[in-house]
Tab-separated table of C-alpha atoms in Angstrom:
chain	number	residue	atom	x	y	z
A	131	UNK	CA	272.396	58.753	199.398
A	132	UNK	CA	270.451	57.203	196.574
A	133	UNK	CA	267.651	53.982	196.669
A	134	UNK	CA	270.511	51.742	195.167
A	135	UNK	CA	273.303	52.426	198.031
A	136	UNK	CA	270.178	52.652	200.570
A	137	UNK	CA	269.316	49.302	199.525
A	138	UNK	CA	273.190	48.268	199.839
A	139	UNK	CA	273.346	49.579	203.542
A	140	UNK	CA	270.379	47.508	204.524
A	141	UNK	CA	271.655	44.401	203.099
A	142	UNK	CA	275.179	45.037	204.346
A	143	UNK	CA	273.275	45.650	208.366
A	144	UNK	CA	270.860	42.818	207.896
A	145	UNK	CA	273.363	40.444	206.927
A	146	UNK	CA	272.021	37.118	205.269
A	147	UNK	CA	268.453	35.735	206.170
A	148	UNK	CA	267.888	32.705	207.959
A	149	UNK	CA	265.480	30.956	205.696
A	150	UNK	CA	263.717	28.290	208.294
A	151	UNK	CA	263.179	31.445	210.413
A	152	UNK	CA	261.929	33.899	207.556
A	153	UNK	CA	259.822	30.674	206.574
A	154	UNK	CA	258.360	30.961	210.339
A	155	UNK	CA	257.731	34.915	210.015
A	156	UNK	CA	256.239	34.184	206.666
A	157	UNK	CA	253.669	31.836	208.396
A	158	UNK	CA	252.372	34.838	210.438
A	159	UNK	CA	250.367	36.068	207.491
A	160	UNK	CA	246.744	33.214	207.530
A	161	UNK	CA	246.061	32.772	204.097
A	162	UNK	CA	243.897	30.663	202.681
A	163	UNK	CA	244.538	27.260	201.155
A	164	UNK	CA	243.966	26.639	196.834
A	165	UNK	CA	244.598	23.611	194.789
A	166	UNK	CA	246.051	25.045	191.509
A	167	UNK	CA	245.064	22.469	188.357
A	168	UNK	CA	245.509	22.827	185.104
A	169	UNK	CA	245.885	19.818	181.926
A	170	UNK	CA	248.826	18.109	180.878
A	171	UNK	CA	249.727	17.819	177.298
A	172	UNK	CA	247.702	14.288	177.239
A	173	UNK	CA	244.679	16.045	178.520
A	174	UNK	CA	245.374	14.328	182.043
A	175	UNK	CA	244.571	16.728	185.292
A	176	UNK	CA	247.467	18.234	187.256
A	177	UNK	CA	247.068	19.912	190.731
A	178	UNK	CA	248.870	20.621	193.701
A	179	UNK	CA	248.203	22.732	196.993
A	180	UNK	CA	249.189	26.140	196.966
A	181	UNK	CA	248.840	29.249	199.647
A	182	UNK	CA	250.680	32.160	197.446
A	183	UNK	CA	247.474	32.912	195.857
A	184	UNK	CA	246.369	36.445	195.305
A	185	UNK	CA	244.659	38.776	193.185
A	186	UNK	CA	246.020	41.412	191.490
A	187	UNK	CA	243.422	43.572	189.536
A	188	UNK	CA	239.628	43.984	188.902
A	189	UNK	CA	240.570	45.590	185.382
A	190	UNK	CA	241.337	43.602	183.862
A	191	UNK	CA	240.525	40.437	186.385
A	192	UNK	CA	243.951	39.400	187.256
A	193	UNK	CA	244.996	36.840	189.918
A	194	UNK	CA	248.231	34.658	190.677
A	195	UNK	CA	249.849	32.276	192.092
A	196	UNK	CA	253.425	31.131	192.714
A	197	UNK	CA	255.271	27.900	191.998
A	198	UNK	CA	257.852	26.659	193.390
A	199	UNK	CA	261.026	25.774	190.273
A	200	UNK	CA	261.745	22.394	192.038
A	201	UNK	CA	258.063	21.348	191.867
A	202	UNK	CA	257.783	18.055	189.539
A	203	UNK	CA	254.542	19.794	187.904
A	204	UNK	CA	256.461	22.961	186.586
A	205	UNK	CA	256.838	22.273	182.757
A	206	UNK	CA	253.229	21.058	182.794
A	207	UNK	CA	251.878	24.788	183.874
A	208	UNK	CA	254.305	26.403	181.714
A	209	UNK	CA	253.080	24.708	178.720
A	210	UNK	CA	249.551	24.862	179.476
A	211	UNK	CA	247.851	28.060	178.564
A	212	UNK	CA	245.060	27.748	181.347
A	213	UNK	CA	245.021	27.360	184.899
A	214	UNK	CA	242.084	27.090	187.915
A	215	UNK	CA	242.365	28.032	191.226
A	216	UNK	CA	240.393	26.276	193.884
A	217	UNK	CA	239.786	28.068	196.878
A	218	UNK	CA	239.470	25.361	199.739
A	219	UNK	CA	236.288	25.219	202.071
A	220	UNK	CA	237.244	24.703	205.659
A	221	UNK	CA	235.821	20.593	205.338
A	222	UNK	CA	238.595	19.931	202.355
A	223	UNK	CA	241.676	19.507	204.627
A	224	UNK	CA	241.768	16.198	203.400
A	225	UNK	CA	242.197	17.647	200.155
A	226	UNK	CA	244.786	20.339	200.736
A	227	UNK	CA	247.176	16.841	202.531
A	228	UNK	CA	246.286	14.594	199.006
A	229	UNK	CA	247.777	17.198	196.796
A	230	UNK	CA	250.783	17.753	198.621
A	231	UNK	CA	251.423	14.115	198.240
A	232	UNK	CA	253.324	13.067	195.156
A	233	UNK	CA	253.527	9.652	192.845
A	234	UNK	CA	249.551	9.133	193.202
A	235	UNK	CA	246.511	10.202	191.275
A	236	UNK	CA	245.770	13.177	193.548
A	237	UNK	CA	242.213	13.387	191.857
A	238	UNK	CA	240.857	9.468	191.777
A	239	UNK	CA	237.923	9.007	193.845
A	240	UNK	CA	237.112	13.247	194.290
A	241	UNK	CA	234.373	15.280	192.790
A	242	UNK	CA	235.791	17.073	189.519
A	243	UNK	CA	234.859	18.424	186.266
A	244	UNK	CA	236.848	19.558	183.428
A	245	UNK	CA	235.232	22.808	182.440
A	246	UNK	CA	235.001	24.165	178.680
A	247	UNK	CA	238.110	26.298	179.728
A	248	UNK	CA	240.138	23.338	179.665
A	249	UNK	CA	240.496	23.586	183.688
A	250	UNK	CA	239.868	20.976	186.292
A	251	UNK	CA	237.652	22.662	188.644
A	252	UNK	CA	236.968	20.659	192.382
A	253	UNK	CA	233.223	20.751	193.351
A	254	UNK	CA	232.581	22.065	197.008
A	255	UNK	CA	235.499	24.677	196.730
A	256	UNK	CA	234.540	27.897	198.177
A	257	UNK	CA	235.490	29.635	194.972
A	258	UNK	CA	236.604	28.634	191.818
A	259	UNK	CA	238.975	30.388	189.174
A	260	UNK	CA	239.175	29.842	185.440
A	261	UNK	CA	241.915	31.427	183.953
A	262	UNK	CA	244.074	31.852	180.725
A	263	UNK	CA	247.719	32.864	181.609
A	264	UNK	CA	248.889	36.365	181.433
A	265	UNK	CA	252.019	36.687	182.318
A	266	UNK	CA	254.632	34.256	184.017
A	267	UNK	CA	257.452	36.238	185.631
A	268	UNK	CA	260.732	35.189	188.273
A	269	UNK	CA	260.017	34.869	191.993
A	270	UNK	CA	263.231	34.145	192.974
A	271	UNK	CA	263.373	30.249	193.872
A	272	UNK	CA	259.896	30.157	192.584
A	273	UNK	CA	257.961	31.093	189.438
A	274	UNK	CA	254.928	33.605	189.059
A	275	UNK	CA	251.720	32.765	187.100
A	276	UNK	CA	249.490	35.631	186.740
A	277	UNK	CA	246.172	34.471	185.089
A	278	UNK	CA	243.252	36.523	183.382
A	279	UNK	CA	239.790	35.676	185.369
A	280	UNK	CA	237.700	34.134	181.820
A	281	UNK	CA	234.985	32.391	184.733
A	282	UNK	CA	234.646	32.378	188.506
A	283	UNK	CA	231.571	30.858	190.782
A	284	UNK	CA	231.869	31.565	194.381
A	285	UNK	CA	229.806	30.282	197.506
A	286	UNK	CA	229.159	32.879	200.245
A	287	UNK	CA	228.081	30.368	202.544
A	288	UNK	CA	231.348	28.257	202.636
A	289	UNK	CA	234.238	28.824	204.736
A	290	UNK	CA	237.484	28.993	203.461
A	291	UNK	CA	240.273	26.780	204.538
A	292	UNK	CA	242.741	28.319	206.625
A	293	UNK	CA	246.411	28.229	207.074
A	294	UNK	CA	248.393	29.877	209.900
A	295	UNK	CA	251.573	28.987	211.765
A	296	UNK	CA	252.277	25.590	209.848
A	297	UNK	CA	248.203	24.516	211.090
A	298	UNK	CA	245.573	24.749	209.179
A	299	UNK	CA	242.282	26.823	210.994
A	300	UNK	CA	239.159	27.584	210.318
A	301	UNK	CA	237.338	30.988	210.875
A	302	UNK	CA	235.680	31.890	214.137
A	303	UNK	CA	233.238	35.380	214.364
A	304	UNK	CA	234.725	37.643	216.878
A	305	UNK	CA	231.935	38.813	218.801
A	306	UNK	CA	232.665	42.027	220.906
C-alpha cells in the first residue's frame, strides 16, 4: 500500500470531522495571544487578534501567522507588504477583546507607534515583530502569511498572554 491509498483508508475510517469538536481539541494546545497590524493603503492602522502565530526559522528569521478568508481585513494584509506581530503581556486582555471587535477604531485611545517599517507596533507587548512578507500560501479556510523578521524587541520580564480552552490564563511557576 502506498502514502496516497494510506491516506485514503484513514479518511474513508475517520469519516468526516466534526468541526465545533476539532475546534475544542484544537483549544488543548495554550498558545499565546498576538495582535497582527499592518497599514492600509491610506496609511491607516489595521489589527486584529490572532493565536496561529508561530515561527518558522532562525535562518533566515521566519515567522507566521494565519488569517482567516472571511476576515473583513484580508485584502488589506494581502496588499500590504509588511506586517507586526504583537505578542500580548498577560495585563492586555483588554486588548486581545478590542481587536476582536469589529466597526470601531480598535487602536483610539492605546499606546502605538508606527515604526520606520511601516508597522504599527503596541507599546507594553511582550514582544514585538517587524516583518516584510515572504510568502503567503493556502490554509484551507484560512490564509498563511509567513513574514521575514527585519526588527524584533522583546521584554523578558513580561508575561505573555495566555489562551487555553476558550479562557484566556496567565502563567504560574510550577514549583516541585
Amino acid at each position: 500500500m502506498n502514502a496516497a491509498e494510506t491516506i485514503e483508508t484513514i479518511e474513508k475510517d475517520m469519516g468526516e470531522v466534526d468541526p465545533m469538536l476539532l475546534r475544542r481539541a484544537f483549544g488543548s494546545f495554550a498558545t499565546g495571544i498576538t495582535i497582527v497590524t499592518t497599514t492600509d493603503a491610506d496609511g491607516q492602522p489595521v489589527g486584529l487578534t490572532a493565536n496561529s502565530f508561530t515561527s518558522v526559522s532562525l535562518d533566515p528569521p521566519l515567522v507566521l501567522f494565519c488569517l482567516d478568508r472571511n476576515s473583513s481585513n484580508l485584502e488589506r494584509f494581502q496588499r500590504s507588504s509588511a506586517f507586526g506581530i504583537n505578542v500580548l503581556s498577560s495585563d492586555q486582555q483588554e486588548l486581545s477583546s478590542r481587536f476582536v471587535k469589529r466597526g470601531e477604531d480598535r487602536f483610539h485611545g492605546i499606546s502605538w507607534e508606527l515604526r520606520a517599517t511601516g508597522v504599527p507596533v503596541i507599546e507594553g507587548a511582550a514582544a514585538t515583530f517587524e516583518c516584510v512578507t515572504h510568502t503567503t500560501f493556502d490554509g484551507g479556510d484560512h490564509l498563511v502569511f509567513v513574514g521575514r523578521v527585519r526588527r524584533f524587541d522583546f521584554d523578558a520580564e513580561r508575561n505573555p498572554l495566555l489562551y487555553f480552552q476558550g479562557r484566556y490564563r496567565q502563567i504560574a511557576d510550577l514549583h516541585a
